[in-house]
Short mmCIF file of C-alpha atoms in Angstrom, two decimals:
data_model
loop_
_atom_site.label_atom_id
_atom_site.label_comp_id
_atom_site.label_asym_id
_atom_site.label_seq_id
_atom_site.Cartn_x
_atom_site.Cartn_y
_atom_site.Cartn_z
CA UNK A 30 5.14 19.30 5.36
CA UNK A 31 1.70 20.98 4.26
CA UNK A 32 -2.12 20.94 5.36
CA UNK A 33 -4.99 19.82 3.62
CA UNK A 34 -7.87 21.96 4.74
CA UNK A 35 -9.99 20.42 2.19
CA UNK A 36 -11.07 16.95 1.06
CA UNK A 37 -8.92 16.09 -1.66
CA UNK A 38 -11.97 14.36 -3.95
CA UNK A 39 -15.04 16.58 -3.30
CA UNK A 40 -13.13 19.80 -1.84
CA UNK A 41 -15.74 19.66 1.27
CA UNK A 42 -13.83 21.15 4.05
CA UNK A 43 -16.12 18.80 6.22
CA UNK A 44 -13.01 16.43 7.75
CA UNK A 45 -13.54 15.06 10.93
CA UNK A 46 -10.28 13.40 12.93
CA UNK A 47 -11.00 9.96 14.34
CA UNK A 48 -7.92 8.02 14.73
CA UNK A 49 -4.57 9.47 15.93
CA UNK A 50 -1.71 7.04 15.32
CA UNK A 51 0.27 9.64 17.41
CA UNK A 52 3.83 11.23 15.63
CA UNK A 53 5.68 9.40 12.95
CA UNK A 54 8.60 9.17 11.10
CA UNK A 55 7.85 8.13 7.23
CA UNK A 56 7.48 4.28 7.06
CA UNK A 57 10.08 3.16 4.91
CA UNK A 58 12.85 5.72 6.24
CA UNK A 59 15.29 2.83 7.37
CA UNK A 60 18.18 4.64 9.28
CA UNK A 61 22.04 4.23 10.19
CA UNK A 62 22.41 3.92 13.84
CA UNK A 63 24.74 6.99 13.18
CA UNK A 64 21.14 8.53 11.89
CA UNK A 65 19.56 8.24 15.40
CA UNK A 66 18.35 11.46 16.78
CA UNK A 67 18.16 13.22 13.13
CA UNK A 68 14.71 11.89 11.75
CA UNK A 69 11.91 13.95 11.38
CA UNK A 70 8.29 12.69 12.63
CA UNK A 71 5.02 14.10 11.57
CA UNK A 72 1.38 13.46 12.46
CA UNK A 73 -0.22 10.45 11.58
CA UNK A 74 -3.90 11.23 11.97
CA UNK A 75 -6.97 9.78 9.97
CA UNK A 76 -10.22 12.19 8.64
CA UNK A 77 -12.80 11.16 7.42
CA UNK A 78 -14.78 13.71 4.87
CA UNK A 79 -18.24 14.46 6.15
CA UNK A 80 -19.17 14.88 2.54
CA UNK A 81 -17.86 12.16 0.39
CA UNK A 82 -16.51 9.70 3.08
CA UNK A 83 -12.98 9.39 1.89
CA UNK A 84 -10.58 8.74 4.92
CA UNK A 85 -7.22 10.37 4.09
CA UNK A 86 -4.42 12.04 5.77
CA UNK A 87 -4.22 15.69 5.54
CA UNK A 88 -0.86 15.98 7.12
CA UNK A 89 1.33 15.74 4.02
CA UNK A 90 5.05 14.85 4.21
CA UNK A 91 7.48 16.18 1.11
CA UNK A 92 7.42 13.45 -1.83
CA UNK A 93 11.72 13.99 -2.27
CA UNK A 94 11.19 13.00 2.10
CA UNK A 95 9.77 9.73 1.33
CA UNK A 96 11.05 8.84 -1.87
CA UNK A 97 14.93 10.12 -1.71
CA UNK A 98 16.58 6.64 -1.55
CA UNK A 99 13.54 4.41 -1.17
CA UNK A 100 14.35 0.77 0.08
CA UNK A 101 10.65 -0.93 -1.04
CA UNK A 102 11.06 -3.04 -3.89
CA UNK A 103 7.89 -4.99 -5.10
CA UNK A 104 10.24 -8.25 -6.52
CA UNK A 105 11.11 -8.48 -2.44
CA UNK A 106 7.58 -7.38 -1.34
CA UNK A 107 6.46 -11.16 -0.98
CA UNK A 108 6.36 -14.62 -1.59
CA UNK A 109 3.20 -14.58 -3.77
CA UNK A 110 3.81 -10.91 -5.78
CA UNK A 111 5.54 -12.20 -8.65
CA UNK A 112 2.78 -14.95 -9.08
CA UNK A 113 0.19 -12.06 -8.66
CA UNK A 114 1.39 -10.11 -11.32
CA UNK A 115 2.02 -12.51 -14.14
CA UNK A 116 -1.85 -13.87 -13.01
CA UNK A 117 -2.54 -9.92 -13.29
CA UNK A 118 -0.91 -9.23 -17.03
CA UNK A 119 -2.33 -12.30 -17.88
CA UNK A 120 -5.93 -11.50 -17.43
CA UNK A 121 -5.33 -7.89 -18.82
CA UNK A 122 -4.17 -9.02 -22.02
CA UNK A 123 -6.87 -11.73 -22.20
CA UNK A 124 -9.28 -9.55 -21.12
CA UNK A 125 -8.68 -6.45 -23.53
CA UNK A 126 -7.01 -8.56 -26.43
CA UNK A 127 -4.08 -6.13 -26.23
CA UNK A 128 -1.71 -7.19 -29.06
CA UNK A 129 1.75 -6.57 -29.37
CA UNK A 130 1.45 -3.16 -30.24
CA UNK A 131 -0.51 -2.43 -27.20
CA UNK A 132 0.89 0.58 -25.10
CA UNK A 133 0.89 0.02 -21.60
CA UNK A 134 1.29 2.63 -18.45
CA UNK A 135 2.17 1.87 -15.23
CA UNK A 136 2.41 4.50 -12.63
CA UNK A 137 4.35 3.54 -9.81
CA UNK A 138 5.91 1.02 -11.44
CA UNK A 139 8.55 0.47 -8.91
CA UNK A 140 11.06 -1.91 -10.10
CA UNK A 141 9.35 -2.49 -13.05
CA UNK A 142 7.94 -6.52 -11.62
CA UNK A 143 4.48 -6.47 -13.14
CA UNK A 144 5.13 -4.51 -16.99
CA UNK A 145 7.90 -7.39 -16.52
CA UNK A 146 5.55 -9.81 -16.97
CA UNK A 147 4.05 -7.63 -20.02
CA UNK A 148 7.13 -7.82 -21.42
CA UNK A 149 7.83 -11.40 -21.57
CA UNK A 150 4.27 -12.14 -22.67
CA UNK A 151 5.38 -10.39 -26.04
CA UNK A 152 4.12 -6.62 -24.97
CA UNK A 153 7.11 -4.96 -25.38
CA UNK A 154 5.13 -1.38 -25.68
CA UNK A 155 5.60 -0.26 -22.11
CA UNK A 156 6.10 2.22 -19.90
CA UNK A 157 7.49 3.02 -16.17
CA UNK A 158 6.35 6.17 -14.43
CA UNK A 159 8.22 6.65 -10.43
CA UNK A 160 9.35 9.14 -8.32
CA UNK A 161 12.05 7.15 -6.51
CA UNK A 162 15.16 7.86 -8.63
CA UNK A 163 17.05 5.20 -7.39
CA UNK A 164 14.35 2.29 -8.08
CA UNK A 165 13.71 3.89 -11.39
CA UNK A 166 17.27 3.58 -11.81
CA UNK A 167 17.33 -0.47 -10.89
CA UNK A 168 14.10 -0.80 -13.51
CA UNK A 169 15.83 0.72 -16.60
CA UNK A 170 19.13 -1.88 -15.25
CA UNK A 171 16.46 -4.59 -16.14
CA UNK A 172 15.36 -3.40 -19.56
CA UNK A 173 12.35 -1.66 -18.33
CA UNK A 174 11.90 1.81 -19.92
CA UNK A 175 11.07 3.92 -16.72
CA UNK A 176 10.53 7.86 -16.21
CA UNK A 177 12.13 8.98 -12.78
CA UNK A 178 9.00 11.32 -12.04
CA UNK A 179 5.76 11.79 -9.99
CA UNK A 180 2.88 11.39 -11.74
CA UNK A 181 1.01 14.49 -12.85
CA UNK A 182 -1.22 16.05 -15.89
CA UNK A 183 2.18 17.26 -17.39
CA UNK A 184 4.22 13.86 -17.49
CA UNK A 185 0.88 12.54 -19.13
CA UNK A 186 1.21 15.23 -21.88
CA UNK A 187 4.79 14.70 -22.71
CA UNK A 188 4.28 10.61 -22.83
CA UNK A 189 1.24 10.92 -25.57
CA UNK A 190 3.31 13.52 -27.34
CA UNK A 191 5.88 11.38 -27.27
CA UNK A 192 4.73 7.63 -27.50
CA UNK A 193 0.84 8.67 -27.92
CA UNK A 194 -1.99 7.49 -26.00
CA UNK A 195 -2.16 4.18 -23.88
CA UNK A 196 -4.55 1.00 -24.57
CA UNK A 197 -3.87 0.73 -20.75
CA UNK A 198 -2.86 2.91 -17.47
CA UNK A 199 -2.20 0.78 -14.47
CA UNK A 200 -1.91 2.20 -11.09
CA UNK A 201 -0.85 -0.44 -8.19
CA UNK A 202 -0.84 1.01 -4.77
CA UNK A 203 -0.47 4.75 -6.24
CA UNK A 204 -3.92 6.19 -6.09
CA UNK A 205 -3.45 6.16 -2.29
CA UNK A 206 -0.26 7.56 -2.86
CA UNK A 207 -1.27 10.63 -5.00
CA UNK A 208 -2.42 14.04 -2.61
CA UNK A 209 -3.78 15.93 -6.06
CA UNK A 210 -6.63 13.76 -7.30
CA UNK A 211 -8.38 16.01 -9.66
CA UNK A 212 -4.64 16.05 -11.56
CA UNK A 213 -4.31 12.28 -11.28
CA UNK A 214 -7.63 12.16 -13.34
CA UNK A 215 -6.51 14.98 -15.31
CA UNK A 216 -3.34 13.01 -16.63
CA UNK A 217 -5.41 9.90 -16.81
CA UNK A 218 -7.34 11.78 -19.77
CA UNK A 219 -4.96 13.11 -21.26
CA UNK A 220 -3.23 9.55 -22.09
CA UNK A 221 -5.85 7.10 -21.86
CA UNK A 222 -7.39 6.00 -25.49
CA UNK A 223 -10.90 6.68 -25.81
CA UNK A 224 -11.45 2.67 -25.26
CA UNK A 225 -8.43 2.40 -23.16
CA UNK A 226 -8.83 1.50 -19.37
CA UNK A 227 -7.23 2.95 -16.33
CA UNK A 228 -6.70 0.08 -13.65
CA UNK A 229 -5.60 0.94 -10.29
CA UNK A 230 -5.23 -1.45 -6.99
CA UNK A 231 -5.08 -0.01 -3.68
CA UNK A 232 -5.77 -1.65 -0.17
CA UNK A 233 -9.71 -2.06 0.66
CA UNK A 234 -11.36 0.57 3.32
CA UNK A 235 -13.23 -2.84 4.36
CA UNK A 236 -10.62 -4.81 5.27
CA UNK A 237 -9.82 -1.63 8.02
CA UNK A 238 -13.04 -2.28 9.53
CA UNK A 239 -13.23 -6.29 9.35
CA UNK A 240 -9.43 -7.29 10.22
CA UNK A 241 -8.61 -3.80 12.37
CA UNK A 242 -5.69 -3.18 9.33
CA UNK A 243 -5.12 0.25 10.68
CA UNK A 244 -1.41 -0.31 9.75
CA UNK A 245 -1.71 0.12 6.38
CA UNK A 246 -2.38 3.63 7.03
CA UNK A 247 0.87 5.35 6.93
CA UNK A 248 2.22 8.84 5.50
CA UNK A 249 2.80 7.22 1.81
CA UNK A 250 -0.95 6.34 1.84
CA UNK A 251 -2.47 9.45 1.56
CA UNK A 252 -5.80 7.86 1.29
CA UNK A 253 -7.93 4.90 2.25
CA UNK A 254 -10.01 3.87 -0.72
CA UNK A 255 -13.34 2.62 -0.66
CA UNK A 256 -15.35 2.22 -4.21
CA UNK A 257 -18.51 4.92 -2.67
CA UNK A 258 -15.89 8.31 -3.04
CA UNK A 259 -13.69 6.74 -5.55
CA UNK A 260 -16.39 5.89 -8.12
CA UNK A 261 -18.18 9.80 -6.87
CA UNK A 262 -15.00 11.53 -7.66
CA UNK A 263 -14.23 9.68 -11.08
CA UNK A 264 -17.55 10.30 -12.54
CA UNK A 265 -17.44 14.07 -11.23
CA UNK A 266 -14.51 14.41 -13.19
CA UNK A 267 -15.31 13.11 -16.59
CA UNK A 268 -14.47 9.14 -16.37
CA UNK A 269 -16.33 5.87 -15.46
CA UNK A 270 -16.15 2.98 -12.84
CA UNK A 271 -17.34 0.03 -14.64
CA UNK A 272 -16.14 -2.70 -12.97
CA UNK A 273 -14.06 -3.68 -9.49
CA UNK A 274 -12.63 -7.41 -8.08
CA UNK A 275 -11.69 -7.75 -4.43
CA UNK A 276 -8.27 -9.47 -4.58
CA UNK A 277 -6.12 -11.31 -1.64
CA UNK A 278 -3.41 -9.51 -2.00
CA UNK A 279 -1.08 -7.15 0.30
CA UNK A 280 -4.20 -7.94 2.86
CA UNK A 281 -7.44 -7.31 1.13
CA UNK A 282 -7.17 -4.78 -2.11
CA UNK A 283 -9.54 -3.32 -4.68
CA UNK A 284 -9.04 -3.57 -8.03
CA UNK A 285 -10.73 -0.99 -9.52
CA UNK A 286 -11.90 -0.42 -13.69
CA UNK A 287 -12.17 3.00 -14.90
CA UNK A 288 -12.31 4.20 -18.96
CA UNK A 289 -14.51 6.84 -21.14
CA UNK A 290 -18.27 7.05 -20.23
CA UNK A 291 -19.97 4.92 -22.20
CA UNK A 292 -16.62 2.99 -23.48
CA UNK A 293 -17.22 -0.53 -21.35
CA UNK A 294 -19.94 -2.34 -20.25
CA UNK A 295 -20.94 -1.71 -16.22
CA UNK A 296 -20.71 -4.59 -14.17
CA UNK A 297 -23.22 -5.67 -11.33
CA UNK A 298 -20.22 -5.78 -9.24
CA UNK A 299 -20.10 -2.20 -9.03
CA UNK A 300 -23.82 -1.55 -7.69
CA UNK A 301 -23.20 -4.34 -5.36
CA UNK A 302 -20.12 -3.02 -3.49
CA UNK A 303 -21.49 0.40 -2.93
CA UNK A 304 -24.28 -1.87 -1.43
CA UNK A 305 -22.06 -3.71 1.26
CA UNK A 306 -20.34 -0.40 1.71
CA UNK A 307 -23.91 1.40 2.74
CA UNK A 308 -24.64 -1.21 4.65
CA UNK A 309 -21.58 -1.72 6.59
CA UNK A 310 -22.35 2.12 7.33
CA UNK A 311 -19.34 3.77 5.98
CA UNK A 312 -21.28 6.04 4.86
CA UNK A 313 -21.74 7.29 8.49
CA UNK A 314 -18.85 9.46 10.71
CA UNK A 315 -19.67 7.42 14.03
CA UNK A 316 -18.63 3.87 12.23
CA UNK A 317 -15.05 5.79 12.06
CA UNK A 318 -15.12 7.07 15.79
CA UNK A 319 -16.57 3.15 16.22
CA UNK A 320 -13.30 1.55 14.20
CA UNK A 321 -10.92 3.93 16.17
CA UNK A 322 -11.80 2.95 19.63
CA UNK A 323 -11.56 -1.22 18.53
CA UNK A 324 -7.81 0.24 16.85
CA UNK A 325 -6.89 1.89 20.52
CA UNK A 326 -8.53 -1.79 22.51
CA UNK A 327 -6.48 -4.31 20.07
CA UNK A 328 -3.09 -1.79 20.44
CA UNK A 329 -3.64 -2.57 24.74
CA UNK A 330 -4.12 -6.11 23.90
CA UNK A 331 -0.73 -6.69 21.46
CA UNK A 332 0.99 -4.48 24.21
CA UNK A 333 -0.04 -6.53 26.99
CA UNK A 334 0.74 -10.15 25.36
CA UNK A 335 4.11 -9.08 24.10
CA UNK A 336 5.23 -7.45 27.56
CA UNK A 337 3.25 -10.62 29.40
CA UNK A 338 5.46 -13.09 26.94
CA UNK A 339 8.70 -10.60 27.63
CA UNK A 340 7.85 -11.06 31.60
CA UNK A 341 7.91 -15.22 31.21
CA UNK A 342 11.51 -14.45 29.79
CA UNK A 343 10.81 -15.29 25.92
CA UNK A 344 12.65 -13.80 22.88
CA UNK A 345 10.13 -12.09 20.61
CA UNK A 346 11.35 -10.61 16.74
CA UNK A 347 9.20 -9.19 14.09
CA UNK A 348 8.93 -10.94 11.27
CA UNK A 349 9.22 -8.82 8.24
CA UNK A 350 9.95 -5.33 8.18
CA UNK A 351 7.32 -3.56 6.19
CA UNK A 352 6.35 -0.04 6.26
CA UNK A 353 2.68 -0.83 7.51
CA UNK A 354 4.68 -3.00 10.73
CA UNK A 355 6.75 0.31 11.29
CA UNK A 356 3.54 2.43 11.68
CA UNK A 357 2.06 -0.23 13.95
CA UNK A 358 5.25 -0.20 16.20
CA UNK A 359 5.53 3.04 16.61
CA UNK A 360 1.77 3.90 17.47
CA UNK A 361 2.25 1.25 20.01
CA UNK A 362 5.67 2.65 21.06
CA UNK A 363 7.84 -0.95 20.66
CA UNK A 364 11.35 -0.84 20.00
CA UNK A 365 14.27 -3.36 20.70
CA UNK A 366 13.27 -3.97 24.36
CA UNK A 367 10.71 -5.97 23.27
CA UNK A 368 11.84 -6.95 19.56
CA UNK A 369 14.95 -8.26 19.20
CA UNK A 370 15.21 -8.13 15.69
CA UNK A 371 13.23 -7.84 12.68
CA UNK A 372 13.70 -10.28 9.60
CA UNK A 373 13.77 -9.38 5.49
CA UNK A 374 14.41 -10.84 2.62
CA UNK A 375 15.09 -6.71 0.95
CA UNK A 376 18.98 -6.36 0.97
CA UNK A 377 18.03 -2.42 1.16
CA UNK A 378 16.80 -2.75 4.76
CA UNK A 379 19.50 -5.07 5.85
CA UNK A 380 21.92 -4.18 8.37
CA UNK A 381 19.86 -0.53 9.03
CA UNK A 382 17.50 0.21 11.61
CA UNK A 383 13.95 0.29 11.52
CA UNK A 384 12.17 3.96 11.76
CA UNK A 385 11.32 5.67 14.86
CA UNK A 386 11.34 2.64 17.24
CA UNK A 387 15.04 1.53 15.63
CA UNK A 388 14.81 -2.23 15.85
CA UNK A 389 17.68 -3.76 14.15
CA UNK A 390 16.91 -5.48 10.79
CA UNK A 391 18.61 -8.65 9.75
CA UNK A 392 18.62 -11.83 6.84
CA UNK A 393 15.70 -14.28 7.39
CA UNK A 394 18.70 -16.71 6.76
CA UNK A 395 19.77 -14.99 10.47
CA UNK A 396 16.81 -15.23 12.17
CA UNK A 397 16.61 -19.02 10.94
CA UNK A 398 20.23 -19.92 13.01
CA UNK A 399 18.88 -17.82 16.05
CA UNK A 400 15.04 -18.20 16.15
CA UNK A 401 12.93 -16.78 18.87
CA UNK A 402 10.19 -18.05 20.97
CA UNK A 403 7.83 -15.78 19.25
CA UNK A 404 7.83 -13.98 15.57
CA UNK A 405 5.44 -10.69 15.70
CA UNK A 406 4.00 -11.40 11.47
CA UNK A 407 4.51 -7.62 10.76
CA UNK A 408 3.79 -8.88 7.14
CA UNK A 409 0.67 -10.66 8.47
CA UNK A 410 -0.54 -10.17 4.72
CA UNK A 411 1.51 -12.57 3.49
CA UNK A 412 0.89 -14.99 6.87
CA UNK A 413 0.09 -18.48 4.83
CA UNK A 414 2.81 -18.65 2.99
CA UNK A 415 4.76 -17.42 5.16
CA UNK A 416 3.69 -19.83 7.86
CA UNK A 417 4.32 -23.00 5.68
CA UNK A 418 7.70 -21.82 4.35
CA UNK A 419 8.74 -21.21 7.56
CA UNK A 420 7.58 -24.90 8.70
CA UNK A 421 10.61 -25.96 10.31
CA UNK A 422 11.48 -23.11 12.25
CA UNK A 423 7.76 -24.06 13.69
CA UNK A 424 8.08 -27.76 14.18
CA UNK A 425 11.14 -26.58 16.40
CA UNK A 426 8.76 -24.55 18.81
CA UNK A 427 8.97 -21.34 17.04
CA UNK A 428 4.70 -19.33 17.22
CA UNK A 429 3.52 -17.04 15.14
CA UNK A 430 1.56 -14.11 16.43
CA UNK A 431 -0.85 -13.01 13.79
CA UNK A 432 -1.84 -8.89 14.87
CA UNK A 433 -4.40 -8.14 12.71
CA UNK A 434 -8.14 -10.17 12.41
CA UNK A 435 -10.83 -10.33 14.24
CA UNK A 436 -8.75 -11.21 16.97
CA UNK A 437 -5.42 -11.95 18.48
CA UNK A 438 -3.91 -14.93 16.98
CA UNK A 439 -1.20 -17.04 18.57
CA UNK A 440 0.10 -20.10 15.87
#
């Protein structure tokens, strides 16, 4: 593990703690029950940069830690990702006429799910940059050309040397991901066309302080994005922001447009979310100290209703087993006294047990022959559909119990 000691946008070393989600292990580090007592936990604490505003993490766990046999894959992430994505390529190639010669970038590209639907939409001209070896591995297994790397200035060298520049760079869920991001822009130059675009998606800083999301900070996410120090750093660098969409998906995300000064047209949308982000005061250090003490009152409030339920003598089990659920149990110290189980669809996090707080994990085809009185919706982001396909289980007296919102939700 390293230190930050500086803001990793504006290099202030203004960075002011606020939320302590108290020692972790990495969220997706599923264990062996022969694995207990040999995983490694490391500060999960939230600053917030004085200077800029960007909340971050300066505690910084190893990348080979937390991406040496990674279990996420984004075709098991949820029930509505693969509809997101081919909606996503869709618009992109509408959007920028790309043709069939297009080259197209994705960083983090995981399994390889959205340059999937690319690919079967005739844009064949793609390519997979990830630093998880084994998932890099499963995307090349399904015919899509991947690079088993981290993304850096370098890799972006080699790739236009190699394939030259891209029409388009998409980054879903990396930016947060990436600790250097003066050498994210850096490669981002070096491969994107001079009327190319660099698209990135990354959960909303917003949605932290509307729906108390605090889970989807975790030691992967590096950062928590909001379009104020995002657009700062870009321009300070030598791109643009010209445009950003607020999307429903994994919670509340940003979609964020960045290309050449001057290149594209600047959209109102852009003025107007700085706006709403002035004015919800995030610009401010006390609206952080403010959001950490509503974090700390909702954590004694989950606590209390699941050991109240556990008291009445009902069965409780998480439902889903994502990494933002792992940093929630663990900050609120729950393990299998209080969850029997925890439910996936992933065949990677079957049959291990979940970090830190080791809850079992089993088949939601399981959990369906032995429901119990109460699901915890760890995956709360994907809570509609989850709720309806999951309509019999409920009809048989099975609640929900939503932990994130404006309040808690019983269904």
């Amino acid at each position: 593990m390293t230190r930050n000691t500086m803001c990793r946008d504006c290099g202030s070393k203004e960075l002011v703690q606020f939320l302590d989600l108290s020692d972790q292990p990495p969220a997706n580090a599923f264990i062996r029950p022969e694995q207990i007592g040999s995983e490694h936990f490391y500060p999960l604490k939230a600053y917030v940069c004085a200077t800029c505003q960007l909340v971050q993490l300066v505690d910084i766990v190893d990348l080979n830690e937390l991406f040496q046999n990674y279990v996420y894959l984004t075709a098991g992430a949820g029930p509505t990702t693969p509809a997101h994505f081919i909606d996503y390529a869709e618009r992109v190639i509408a959007r920028y006429a790309l043709d069939e010669n297009a080259f197209i970038v994705e960083l983090g590209s995981n399994d390889g799910l959205l340059l999937g639907a690319f690919q079967k939409r005739g844009r064949k001209n793609i390519l997979g940059i990830d630093p998880a070896e084994n998932i890099a591995r499963i995307a090349n297994s399904r015919g899509i050309p991947t690079v088993a790397k981290p993304w850096s200035e370098d890799i972006a060298h080699e790739i236009s040397g190699e394939h030259g520049q891209a029409d388009v760079i998409i980054g879903n869920n990396v930016v947060a991901h990436i600790n250097d991001h003066h050498d994210l822009v850096r490669g981002i130059k070096a491969l994107l066309k001079p009327s190319g675009v660099f698209i990135f998606e990354a959960p909303y800083l917003i949605d932290m302080f509307e729906n108390l999301s605090y889970d989807t900070i975790y030691h992967e996410h590096l950062s928590c994005l909001s379009l104020r120090p995002v657009k700062r750093m870009f321009e300070s660098l030598g791109l643009e922001v010209f445009d950003m969409k607020v999307k429903s998906v994994q919670g509340v995300s940003m979609r964020v447009f960045v290309g050449w000064p001057g290149a594209h047209r600047i959209s109102n949308r852009v003025e107007e979310f700085v706006n709403k982000e002035e004015g919800m005061n995030l610009n401010l250090v006390d609206s952080y100290h403010n959001l950490a003490k509503r974090v700390e009152r909702r954590r004694e409030k989950f606590v209390g209703l699941l050991a109240s339920l556990k008291n009445k003598g009902k069965r409780i089990a998480g439902y889903g087993a994502p990494a933002k659920g792992n940093t929630m149990l663990n900050y609120a110290k729950i393990g299998p006294e209080t969850l029997e189980y925890l439910t996936e669809d992933l065949p990677t996090k079957i049959g291990l047990l979940s970090p830190g707080v080791h809850i079992p994990v089993r088949s939601i085809a399981d959990a369906r022959n032995d429901p119990p009185d109460y699901f915890l919706m760890l995956a709360w982001n994907y809570a509609g559909a989850i709720l309806e396909k999951e309509k019999a289980m409920r009809e048989r007296g099975t609640k929900f119990i939503i932990p994130v919102g404006g309040y808690l939700k019983v269904i």
